[in-house]
Amino acid sequence: MKDYKSILYVAAGACSYGLLATIVKFANQLDIHTSVLTFLQFLIGFLFLLVFNYFSQSKKTVPQPPSFAAKLKLIAWGTSLGLTSTLYYLAIQYIPVSVGIILLMQSIWISLIVEALIRKQIPSRAKIMGVLIVLLGTALSTNIFQETKILDGRGLLLGFGAGISYAVAIFSSSNIANQLPSPVRSQFLVLGGLLLIIVFWNVHIVQQMTLRALPWGLIIALFGTILPPLFFTRGIPKTGIALGNIISSLEIPVSTISAVLILHEAVYGIQWAGILLILVAVTLINLRN
């Protein structure tokens, strides 16, 4: 019998991620700079995880604190989280959110390539077929066959770059320092992302910081670095990685629907068909794992 509560946890985490880009773009329209939003997202997320882990560890005996090497490795790999958010939020300045989320989710097939290279194993036919379906779904979702207005190349490059970085982030979240509790690992991964953002944006953070940005930073931190890790940590161990990945693909339609409702972006029938194809591909890739 399926654990429906765990399925709901994973679905809630995916929906939280799906709302992020729309919230960021809406805040941008209120003249709140991307540098401030990304900084606040990771700063608040890191502080929350720091406090959460402190009180969690005070209630139970921790087998062994993380070594310096483990912390350093997590922080280094965690820079991919900060890079993903930065590239993704920059991409949607030039292209619709509904297109940006599709480019971000190219991590689906990029992750398979990374996995194949690391394990030195050719992916199964089902996975290869899934990749081909993802590519077809991407072509339909970005509306390249009917779009009369050419999409901004800067947005496409940034969005695809976010997809590559997201694939690295997925790998690091799943394979680095697995001996540590998930909240502890998340804390140092998010710290790595925060450091990357500080280096990337540097003085722009101070120059663009306003009190108006704080509530938006809190909302983005809630949906981006606080709720999803907690939901996924509760849900995925019981649903399993394969089913968890399938449920997590809800991020795509949630992001698209929120962009339509809140930002009033136009999404055509052919794009919905492309989104459906990508969801089918995610299912095909993970069903036999």
PDB file of C-alpha atoms in Angstrom:
ATOM      1  CA  MET A   1       0.000   0.000   0.000  1.00  0.00           C
ATOM      2  CA  LYS A   2       1.350   3.405  -0.991  1.00  0.00           C
ATOM      3  CA  ASP A   3       2.192   5.952   1.676  1.00  0.00           C
ATOM      4  CA  TYR A   4      -0.024   8.787   0.425  1.00  0.00           C
ATOM      5  CA  LYS A   5       1.154  11.149   3.149  1.00  0.00           C
ATOM      6  CA  SER A   6       4.726  10.873   1.842  1.00  0.00           C
ATOM      7  CA  ILE A   7       3.487  11.426  -1.721  1.00  0.00           C
ATOM      8  CA  LEU A   8       1.785  14.624  -0.553  1.00  0.00           C
ATOM      9  CA  TYR A   9       5.024  15.779   1.109  1.00  0.00           C
ATOM     10  CA  VAL A  10       6.956  15.369  -2.156  1.00  0.00           C
ATOM     11  CA  ALA A  11       4.170  17.029  -4.145  1.00  0.00           C
ATOM     12  CA  ALA A  12       4.151  19.981  -1.729  1.00  0.00           C
ATOM     13  CA  GLY A  13       7.928  20.387  -2.118  1.00  0.00           C
ATOM     14  CA  ALA A  14       7.644  20.346  -5.919  1.00  0.00           C
ATOM     15  CA  CYS A  15       4.808  22.896  -5.860  1.00  0.00           C
ATOM     16  CA  SER A  16       6.905  25.155  -3.616  1.00  0.00           C
ATOM     17  CA  TYR A  17       9.756  25.107  -6.120  1.00  0.00           C
ATOM     18  CA  GLY A  18       7.288  25.678  -8.947  1.00  0.00           C
ATOM     19  CA  LEU A  19       6.102  28.973  -7.480  1.00  0.00           C
ATOM     20  CA  LEU A  20       9.600  30.446  -7.114  1.00  0.00           C
ATOM     21  CA  ALA A  21      10.202  31.939 -10.555  1.00  0.00           C
ATOM     22  CA  THR A  22       6.788  33.604 -10.688  1.00  0.00           C
ATOM     23  CA  ILE A  23       7.319  35.196  -7.266  1.00  0.00           C
ATOM     24  CA  VAL A  24      10.791  36.411  -8.259  1.00  0.00           C
ATOM     25  CA  LYS A  25       9.588  37.910 -11.545  1.00  0.00           C
ATOM     26  CA  PHE A  26       6.645  39.583  -9.814  1.00  0.00           C
ATOM     27  CA  ALA A  27       9.034  41.091  -7.243  1.00  0.00           C
ATOM     28  CA  ASN A  28      11.290  42.250 -10.093  1.00  0.00           C
ATOM     29  CA  GLN A  29       8.332  44.103 -11.567  1.00  0.00           C
ATOM     30  CA  LEU A  30       8.122  45.961  -8.246  1.00  0.00           C
ATOM     31  CA  ASP A  31      11.738  47.114  -8.814  1.00  0.00           C
ATOM     32  CA  ILE A  32      13.294  44.679  -6.339  1.00  0.00           C
ATOM     33  CA  HIS A  33      16.626  43.565  -7.748  1.00  0.00           C
ATOM     34  CA  THR A  34      17.474  39.912  -8.411  1.00  0.00           C
ATOM     35  CA  SER A  35      20.745  40.201  -6.472  1.00  0.00           C
ATOM     36  CA  VAL A  36      18.880  41.117  -3.287  1.00  0.00           C
ATOM     37  CA  LEU A  37      16.247  38.400  -3.743  1.00  0.00           C
ATOM     38  CA  THR A  38      18.789  35.619  -4.264  1.00  0.00           C
ATOM     39  CA  PHE A  39      20.929  36.844  -1.367  1.00  0.00           C
ATOM     40  CA  LEU A  40      17.979  36.996   1.035  1.00  0.00           C
ATOM     41  CA  GLN A  41      16.689  33.627  -0.150  1.00  0.00           C
ATOM     42  CA  PHE A  42      19.920  31.840   0.735  1.00  0.00           C
ATOM     43  CA  LEU A  43      20.765  33.910   3.808  1.00  0.00           C
ATOM     44  CA  ILE A  44      17.368  33.325   5.434  1.00  0.00           C
ATOM     45  CA  GLY A  45      17.395  29.682   4.345  1.00  0.00           C
ATOM     46  CA  PHE A  46      20.847  29.123   5.837  1.00  0.00           C
ATOM     47  CA  LEU A  47      19.930  30.820   9.136  1.00  0.00           C
ATOM     48  CA  PHE A  48      16.763  28.744   9.369  1.00  0.00           C
ATOM     49  CA  LEU A  49      18.658  25.481   8.793  1.00  0.00           C
ATOM     50  CA  LEU A  50      21.327  26.561  11.298  1.00  0.00           C
ATOM     51  CA  VAL A  51      18.712  27.137  14.015  1.00  0.00           C
ATOM     52  CA  PHE A  52      16.730  24.049  13.017  1.00  0.00           C
ATOM     53  CA  ASN A  53      19.783  21.788  13.234  1.00  0.00           C
ATOM     54  CA  TYR A  54      20.874  23.342  16.534  1.00  0.00           C
ATOM     55  CA  PHE A  55      17.577  22.564  18.259  1.00  0.00           C
ATOM     56  CA  SER A  56      17.252  19.184  16.526  1.00  0.00           C
ATOM     57  CA  GLN A  57      20.687  18.128  17.733  1.00  0.00           C
ATOM     58  CA  SER A  58      20.014  19.373  21.252  1.00  0.00           C
ATOM     59  CA  LYS A  59      17.088  16.947  21.535  1.00  0.00           C
ATOM     60  CA  LYS A  60      19.000  13.855  20.527  1.00  0.00           C
ATOM     61  CA  THR A  61      22.525  12.538  20.519  1.00  0.00           C
ATOM     62  CA  VAL A  62      24.333  13.152  17.248  1.00  0.00           C
ATOM     63  CA  PRO A  63      26.426  10.068  16.292  1.00  0.00           C
ATOM     64  CA  GLN A  64      29.317  12.141  15.033  1.00  0.00           C
ATOM     65  CA  PRO A  65      29.629  15.793  13.997  1.00  0.00           C
ATOM     66  CA  PRO A  66      30.541  16.386  10.336  1.00  0.00           C
ATOM     67  CA  SER A  67      34.257  16.500   9.673  1.00  0.00           C
ATOM     68  CA  PHE A  68      35.935  19.597   8.267  1.00  0.00           C
ATOM     69  CA  ALA A  69      36.523  17.757   4.984  1.00  0.00           C
ATOM     70  CA  ALA A  70      32.827  16.830   4.709  1.00  0.00           C
ATOM     71  CA  LYS A  71      31.771  20.430   5.409  1.00  0.00           C
ATOM     72  CA  LEU A  72      34.216  21.767   2.833  1.00  0.00           C
ATOM     73  CA  LYS A  73      33.039  19.278   0.212  1.00  0.00           C
ATOM     74  CA  LEU A  74      29.375  20.146   0.802  1.00  0.00           C
ATOM     75  CA  ILE A  75      30.067  23.880   0.659  1.00  0.00           C
ATOM     76  CA  ALA A  76      32.030  23.480  -2.589  1.00  0.00           C
ATOM     77  CA  TRP A  77      29.288  21.423  -4.261  1.00  0.00           C
ATOM     78  CA  GLY A  78      26.637  23.712  -2.780  1.00  0.00           C
ATOM     79  CA  THR A  79      27.844  26.555  -4.982  1.00  0.00           C
ATOM     80  CA  SER A  80      25.841  24.842  -7.742  1.00  0.00           C
ATOM     81  CA  LEU A  81      22.635  25.701  -5.836  1.00  0.00           C
ATOM     82  CA  GLY A  82      23.497  29.393  -5.787  1.00  0.00           C
ATOM     83  CA  LEU A  83      24.539  29.318  -9.431  1.00  0.00           C
ATOM     84  CA  THR A  84      21.298  27.599 -10.433  1.00  0.00           C
ATOM     85  CA  SER A  85      19.121  30.221  -8.739  1.00  0.00           C
ATOM     86  CA  THR A  86      21.221  33.093 -10.111  1.00  0.00           C
ATOM     87  CA  LEU A  87      21.155  31.871 -13.723  1.00  0.00           C
ATOM     88  CA  TYR A  88      17.479  30.896 -13.540  1.00  0.00           C
ATOM     89  CA  TYR A  89      16.340  34.222 -12.083  1.00  0.00           C
ATOM     90  CA  LEU A  90      18.429  36.103 -14.647  1.00  0.00           C
ATOM     91  CA  ALA A  91      16.983  33.981 -17.477  1.00  0.00           C
ATOM     92  CA  ILE A  92      13.387  34.916 -16.703  1.00  0.00           C
ATOM     93  CA  GLN A  93      14.307  38.585 -17.118  1.00  0.00           C
ATOM     94  CA  TYR A  94      14.572  37.846 -20.860  1.00  0.00           C
ATOM     95  CA  ILE A  95      12.169  34.957 -21.472  1.00  0.00           C
ATOM     96  CA  PRO A  96       8.752  33.918 -20.064  1.00  0.00           C
ATOM     97  CA  VAL A  97       8.692  31.876 -16.862  1.00  0.00           C
ATOM     98  CA  SER A  98       6.875  29.115 -18.769  1.00  0.00           C
ATOM     99  CA  VAL A  99       9.926  28.801 -21.049  1.00  0.00           C
ATOM    100  CA  GLY A 100      12.466  29.252 -18.251  1.00  0.00           C
ATOM    101  CA  ILE A 101      11.135  26.299 -16.254  1.00  0.00           C
ATOM    102  CA  ILE A 102      11.408  24.045 -19.325  1.00  0.00           C
ATOM    103  CA  LEU A 103      15.036  25.048 -19.835  1.00  0.00           C
ATOM    104  CA  LEU A 104      15.760  24.491 -16.147  1.00  0.00           C
ATOM    105  CA  MET A 105      14.280  21.003 -16.365  1.00  0.00           C
ATOM    106  CA  GLN A 106      16.725  20.033 -19.101  1.00  0.00           C
ATOM    107  CA  SER A 107      18.549  18.812 -16.000  1.00  0.00           C
ATOM    108  CA  ILE A 108      16.446  15.649 -16.517  1.00  0.00           C
ATOM    109  CA  TRP A 109      18.577  14.423 -19.415  1.00  0.00           C
ATOM    110  CA  ILE A 110      21.762  16.227 -18.378  1.00  0.00           C
ATOM    111  CA  SER A 111      21.640  14.303 -15.076  1.00  0.00           C
ATOM    112  CA  LEU A 112      21.461  11.045 -17.032  1.00  0.00           C
ATOM    113  CA  ILE A 113      24.612  11.985 -18.957  1.00  0.00           C
ATOM    114  CA  VAL A 114      26.401  12.915 -15.715  1.00  0.00           C
ATOM    115  CA  GLU A 115      25.304   9.625 -14.147  1.00  0.00           C
ATOM    116  CA  ALA A 116      26.429   7.644 -17.202  1.00  0.00           C
ATOM    117  CA  LEU A 117      29.859   9.302 -17.209  1.00  0.00           C
ATOM    118  CA  ILE A 118      30.404   8.776 -13.489  1.00  0.00           C
ATOM    119  CA  ARG A 119      29.189   5.176 -13.436  1.00  0.00           C
ATOM    120  CA  LYS A 120      30.633   4.434 -16.896  1.00  0.00           C
ATOM    121  CA  GLN A 121      27.394   2.740 -17.821  1.00  0.00           C
ATOM    122  CA  ILE A 122      25.230   3.240 -20.909  1.00  0.00           C
ATOM    123  CA  PRO A 123      21.674   4.320 -19.981  1.00  0.00           C
ATOM    124  CA  SER A 124      18.830   1.880 -20.633  1.00  0.00           C
ATOM    125  CA  ARG A 125      16.709   2.121 -23.773  1.00  0.00           C
ATOM    126  CA  ALA A 126      13.819   3.458 -21.668  1.00  0.00           C
ATOM    127  CA  LYS A 127      16.014   6.301 -20.415  1.00  0.00           C
ATOM    128  CA  ILE A 128      17.306   7.120 -23.907  1.00  0.00           C
ATOM    129  CA  MET A 129      13.722   7.155 -25.191  1.00  0.00           C
ATOM    130  CA  GLY A 130      12.802   9.400 -22.273  1.00  0.00           C
ATOM    131  CA  VAL A 131      15.568  11.851 -23.221  1.00  0.00           C
ATOM    132  CA  LEU A 132      14.313  12.015 -26.821  1.00  0.00           C
ATOM    133  CA  ILE A 133      10.790  12.703 -25.568  1.00  0.00           C
ATOM    134  CA  VAL A 134      12.130  15.452 -23.280  1.00  0.00           C
ATOM    135  CA  LEU A 135      13.837  17.118 -26.253  1.00  0.00           C
ATOM    136  CA  LEU A 136      10.669  16.919 -28.346  1.00  0.00           C
ATOM    137  CA  GLY A 137       8.620  18.216 -25.418  1.00  0.00           C
ATOM    138  CA  THR A 138      11.091  21.087 -25.027  1.00  0.00           C
ATOM    139  CA  ALA A 139      10.712  22.059 -28.682  1.00  0.00           C
ATOM    140  CA  LEU A 140       6.924  22.152 -28.281  1.00  0.00           C
ATOM    141  CA  SER A 141       6.978  23.845 -24.865  1.00  0.00           C
ATOM    142  CA  THR A 142       9.155  26.710 -26.064  1.00  0.00           C
ATOM    143  CA  ASN A 143       6.805  27.061 -29.050  1.00  0.00           C
ATOM    144  CA  ILE A 144       9.657  27.223 -31.552  1.00  0.00           C
ATOM    145  CA  PHE A 145       7.446  25.912 -34.366  1.00  0.00           C
ATOM    146  CA  GLN A 146       4.849  28.690 -34.067  1.00  0.00           C
ATOM    147  CA  GLU A 147       6.574  31.538 -32.228  1.00  0.00           C
ATOM    148  CA  THR A 148       6.829  34.527 -34.558  1.00  0.00           C
ATOM    149  CA  LYS A 149       8.828  36.549 -32.041  1.00  0.00           C
ATOM    150  CA  ILE A 150      12.288  35.087 -31.549  1.00  0.00           C
ATOM    151  CA  LEU A 151      13.091  34.325 -27.914  1.00  0.00           C
ATOM    152  CA  ASP A 152      15.955  36.342 -26.460  1.00  0.00           C
ATOM    153  CA  GLY A 153      19.187  34.391 -26.858  1.00  0.00           C
ATOM    154  CA  ARG A 154      20.478  35.643 -23.508  1.00  0.00           C
ATOM    155  CA  GLY A 155      17.523  34.118 -21.723  1.00  0.00           C
ATOM    156  CA  LEU A 156      17.910  30.821 -23.575  1.00  0.00           C
ATOM    157  CA  LEU A 157      21.624  30.567 -22.709  1.00  0.00           C
ATOM    158  CA  LEU A 158      21.060  31.516 -19.066  1.00  0.00           C
ATOM    159  CA  GLY A 159      18.137  29.095 -18.781  1.00  0.00           C
ATOM    160  CA  PHE A 160      20.112  26.217 -20.258  1.00  0.00           C
ATOM    161  CA  GLY A 161      23.052  27.109 -18.020  1.00  0.00           C
ATOM    162  CA  ALA A 162      20.673  26.894 -15.057  1.00  0.00           C
ATOM    163  CA  GLY A 163      19.660  23.431 -16.266  1.00  0.00           C
ATOM    164  CA  ILE A 164      23.291  22.280 -16.307  1.00  0.00           C
ATOM    165  CA  SER A 165      23.920  23.749 -12.863  1.00  0.00           C
ATOM    166  CA  TYR A 166      20.697  22.186 -11.553  1.00  0.00           C
ATOM    167  CA  ALA A 167      21.885  18.766 -12.729  1.00  0.00           C
ATOM    168  CA  VAL A 168      25.090  19.271 -10.721  1.00  0.00           C
ATOM    169  CA  ALA A 169      23.021  20.406  -7.723  1.00  0.00           C
ATOM    170  CA  ILE A 170      20.861  17.273  -7.951  1.00  0.00           C
ATOM    171  CA  PHE A 171      23.980  15.110  -8.055  1.00  0.00           C
ATOM    172  CA  SER A 172      25.526  16.853  -5.042  1.00  0.00           C
ATOM    173  CA  SER A 173      22.291  16.660  -3.050  1.00  0.00           C
ATOM    174  CA  SER A 174      22.081  12.925  -3.685  1.00  0.00           C
ATOM    175  CA  ASN A 175      25.694  11.757  -3.507  1.00  0.00           C
ATOM    176  CA  ILE A 176      27.845  14.016  -1.301  1.00  0.00           C
ATOM    177  CA  ALA A 177      28.381  13.181   2.399  1.00  0.00           C
ATOM    178  CA  ASN A 178      25.379  10.847   2.545  1.00  0.00           C
ATOM    179  CA  GLN A 179      26.449   9.667   6.005  1.00  0.00           C
ATOM    180  CA  LEU A 180      25.179  12.956   7.465  1.00  0.00           C
ATOM    181  CA  PRO A 181      21.521  13.780   8.260  1.00  0.00           C
ATOM    182  CA  SER A 182      19.747  15.540   5.383  1.00  0.00           C
ATOM    183  CA  PRO A 183      19.132  18.830   7.266  1.00  0.00           C
ATOM    184  CA  VAL A 184      22.843  19.050   8.145  1.00  0.00           C
ATOM    185  CA  ARG A 185      23.852  18.390   4.558  1.00  0.00           C
ATOM    186  CA  SER A 186      21.327  20.978   3.364  1.00  0.00           C
ATOM    187  CA  GLN A 187      22.771  23.554   5.757  1.00  0.00           C
ATOM    188  CA  PHE A 188      26.256  23.372   4.257  1.00  0.00           C
ATOM    189  CA  LEU A 189      24.996  23.050   0.682  1.00  0.00           C
ATOM    190  CA  VAL A 190      22.930  26.222   1.149  1.00  0.00           C
ATOM    191  CA  LEU A 191      25.965  27.932   2.722  1.00  0.00           C
ATOM    192  CA  GLY A 192      27.928  27.118  -0.439  1.00  0.00           C
ATOM    193  CA  GLY A 193      25.131  28.641  -2.505  1.00  0.00           C
ATOM    194  CA  LEU A 194      25.125  31.757  -0.316  1.00  0.00           C
ATOM    195  CA  LEU A 195      28.887  32.240  -0.732  1.00  0.00           C
ATOM    196  CA  LEU A 196      28.578  31.890  -4.519  1.00  0.00           C
ATOM    197  CA  ILE A 197      25.843  34.534  -4.586  1.00  0.00           C
ATOM    198  CA  ILE A 198      27.930  36.940  -2.487  1.00  0.00           C
ATOM    199  CA  VAL A 199      30.902  36.509  -4.827  1.00  0.00           C
ATOM    200  CA  PHE A 200      28.758  36.758  -7.974  1.00  0.00           C
ATOM    201  CA  TRP A 201      26.701  39.829  -7.032  1.00  0.00           C
ATOM    202  CA  ASN A 202      29.175  41.441  -4.553  1.00  0.00           C
ATOM    203  CA  VAL A 203      28.505  45.198  -4.181  1.00  0.00           C
ATOM    204  CA  HIS A 204      25.201  45.017  -6.066  1.00  0.00           C
ATOM    205  CA  ILE A 205      23.625  43.394  -3.003  1.00  0.00           C
ATOM    206  CA  VAL A 206      24.445  46.405  -0.815  1.00  0.00           C
ATOM    207  CA  GLN A 207      23.572  48.924  -3.518  1.00  0.00           C
ATOM    208  CA  GLN A 208      20.167  47.397  -4.268  1.00  0.00           C
ATOM    209  CA  MET A 209      19.152  46.408  -0.715  1.00  0.00           C
ATOM    210  CA  THR A 210      15.878  47.966   0.488  1.00  0.00           C
ATOM    211  CA  LEU A 211      13.479  47.271   3.351  1.00  0.00           C
ATOM    212  CA  ARG A 212      10.787  46.485   0.773  1.00  0.00           C
ATOM    213  CA  ALA A 213      12.824  43.491  -0.322  1.00  0.00           C
ATOM    214  CA  LEU A 214      12.781  41.751   3.075  1.00  0.00           C
ATOM    215  CA  PRO A 215       9.217  40.331   2.895  1.00  0.00           C
ATOM    216  CA  TRP A 216       9.857  39.066  -0.631  1.00  0.00           C
ATOM    217  CA  GLY A 217      13.166  37.541   0.430  1.00  0.00           C
ATOM    218  CA  LEU A 218      11.378  35.750   3.247  1.00  0.00           C
ATOM    219  CA  ILE A 219       8.699  34.388   0.893  1.00  0.00           C
ATOM    220  CA  ILE A 220      11.284  33.197  -1.643  1.00  0.00           C
ATOM    221  CA  ALA A 221      13.388  31.623   1.126  1.00  0.00           C
ATOM    222  CA  LEU A 222      10.273  29.857   2.425  1.00  0.00           C
ATOM    223  CA  PHE A 223       9.397  28.341  -0.947  1.00  0.00           C
ATOM    224  CA  GLY A 224      12.981  27.871  -2.149  1.00  0.00           C
ATOM    225  CA  THR A 225      15.286  26.861   0.708  1.00  0.00           C
ATOM    226  CA  ILE A 226      13.102  26.041   3.728  1.00  0.00           C
ATOM    227  CA  LEU A 227       9.967  24.090   2.792  1.00  0.00           C
ATOM    228  CA  PRO A 228      11.201  21.930  -0.143  1.00  0.00           C
ATOM    229  CA  PRO A 229      14.157  20.306   1.690  1.00  0.00           C
ATOM    230  CA  LEU A 230      11.942  19.578   4.713  1.00  0.00           C
ATOM    231  CA  PHE A 231       9.157  18.133   2.554  1.00  0.00           C
ATOM    232  CA  PHE A 232      11.548  16.084   0.396  1.00  0.00           C
ATOM    233  CA  THR A 233      13.426  14.799   3.440  1.00  0.00           C
ATOM    234  CA  ARG A 234      10.144  13.557   4.912  1.00  0.00           C
ATOM    235  CA  GLY A 235       8.705  12.172   1.702  1.00  0.00           C
ATOM    236  CA  ILE A 236      11.352  10.786  -0.662  1.00  0.00           C
ATOM    237  CA  PRO A 237      12.826   8.175   1.751  1.00  0.00           C
ATOM    238  CA  LYS A 238       9.382   6.500   1.789  1.00  0.00           C
ATOM    239  CA  THR A 239       8.292   7.083  -1.817  1.00  0.00           C
ATOM    240  CA  GLY A 240      11.680   6.102  -3.225  1.00  0.00           C
ATOM    241  CA  ILE A 241      13.811   8.140  -5.630  1.00  0.00           C
ATOM    242  CA  ALA A 242      12.028   6.974  -8.814  1.00  0.00           C
ATOM    243  CA  LEU A 243       8.507   7.834  -7.652  1.00  0.00           C
ATOM    244  CA  GLY A 244       9.871  10.941  -5.925  1.00  0.00           C
ATOM    245  CA  ASN A 245      11.310  12.220  -9.224  1.00  0.00           C
ATOM    246  CA  ILE A 246       8.034  11.577 -11.021  1.00  0.00           C
ATOM    247  CA  ILE A 247       6.052  13.506  -8.401  1.00  0.00           C
ATOM    248  CA  SER A 248       8.659  16.281  -8.369  1.00  0.00           C
ATOM    249  CA  SER A 249       7.957  16.951 -12.051  1.00  0.00           C
ATOM    250  CA  LEU A 250       4.789  18.707 -10.839  1.00  0.00           C
ATOM    251  CA  GLU A 251       7.134  21.694 -10.594  1.00  0.00           C
ATOM    252  CA  ILE A 252       6.718  22.224 -14.356  1.00  0.00           C
ATOM    253  CA  PRO A 253       2.915  22.643 -14.601  1.00  0.00           C
ATOM    254  CA  VAL A 254       2.769  24.533 -11.282  1.00  0.00           C
ATOM    255  CA  SER A 255       5.351  27.047 -12.531  1.00  0.00           C
ATOM    256  CA  THR A 256       3.525  27.449 -15.834  1.00  0.00           C
ATOM    257  CA  ILE A 257       0.060  27.812 -14.279  1.00  0.00           C
ATOM    258  CA  SER A 258       1.300  30.356 -11.714  1.00  0.00           C
ATOM    259  CA  ALA A 259       2.920  32.370 -14.521  1.00  0.00           C
ATOM    260  CA  VAL A 260      -0.401  32.400 -16.409  1.00  0.00           C
ATOM    261  CA  LEU A 261      -2.481  33.373 -13.373  1.00  0.00           C
ATOM    262  CA  ILE A 262      -0.132  35.887 -11.713  1.00  0.00           C
ATOM    263  CA  LEU A 263       2.019  37.264 -14.537  1.00  0.00           C
ATOM    264  CA  HIS A 264      -0.620  36.815 -17.259  1.00  0.00           C
ATOM    265  CA  GLU A 265       1.826  35.059 -19.556  1.00  0.00           C
ATOM    266  CA  ALA A 266       0.349  33.496 -22.691  1.00  0.00           C
ATOM    267  CA  VAL A 267       0.759  29.716 -22.919  1.00  0.00           C
ATOM    268  CA  TYR A 268      -0.615  28.002 -26.019  1.00  0.00           C
ATOM    269  CA  GLY A 269      -2.037  24.534 -26.548  1.00  0.00           C
ATOM    270  CA  ILE A 270       1.109  23.260 -28.240  1.00  0.00           C
ATOM    271  CA  GLN A 271       3.129  24.313 -25.184  1.00  0.00           C
ATOM    272  CA  TRP A 272       0.820  22.361 -22.856  1.00  0.00           C
ATOM    273  CA  ALA A 273       1.316  19.359 -25.166  1.00  0.00           C
ATOM    274  CA  GLY A 274       5.075  19.780 -24.772  1.00  0.00           C
ATOM    275  CA  ILE A 275       4.748  19.959 -20.983  1.00  0.00           C
ATOM    276  CA  LEU A 276       2.669  16.757 -21.030  1.00  0.00           C
ATOM    277  CA  LEU A 277       5.358  15.042 -23.111  1.00  0.00           C
ATOM    278  CA  ILE A 278       8.051  16.050 -20.618  1.00  0.00           C
ATOM    279  CA  LEU A 279       5.968  14.651 -17.742  1.00  0.00           C
ATOM    280  CA  VAL A 280       5.593  11.396 -19.693  1.00  0.00           C
ATOM    281  CA  ALA A 281       9.369  11.344 -20.248  1.00  0.00           C
ATOM    282  CA  VAL A 282      10.075  11.847 -16.529  1.00  0.00           C
ATOM    283  CA  THR A 283       7.772   8.912 -15.769  1.00  0.00           C
ATOM    284  CA  LEU A 284       9.419   6.743 -18.435  1.00  0.00           C
ATOM    285  CA  ILE A 285      12.945   7.559 -17.223  1.00  0.00           C
ATOM    286  CA  ASN A 286      12.190   6.837 -13.552  1.00  0.00           C
ATOM    287  CA  LEU A 287       9.559   4.107 -13.691  1.00  0.00           C
ATOM    288  CA  ARG A 288      12.068   1.286 -14.167  1.00  0.00           C
ATOM    289  CA  ASN A 289      14.718   2.629 -11.738  1.00  0.00           C
TER     290      ASN A 289
END
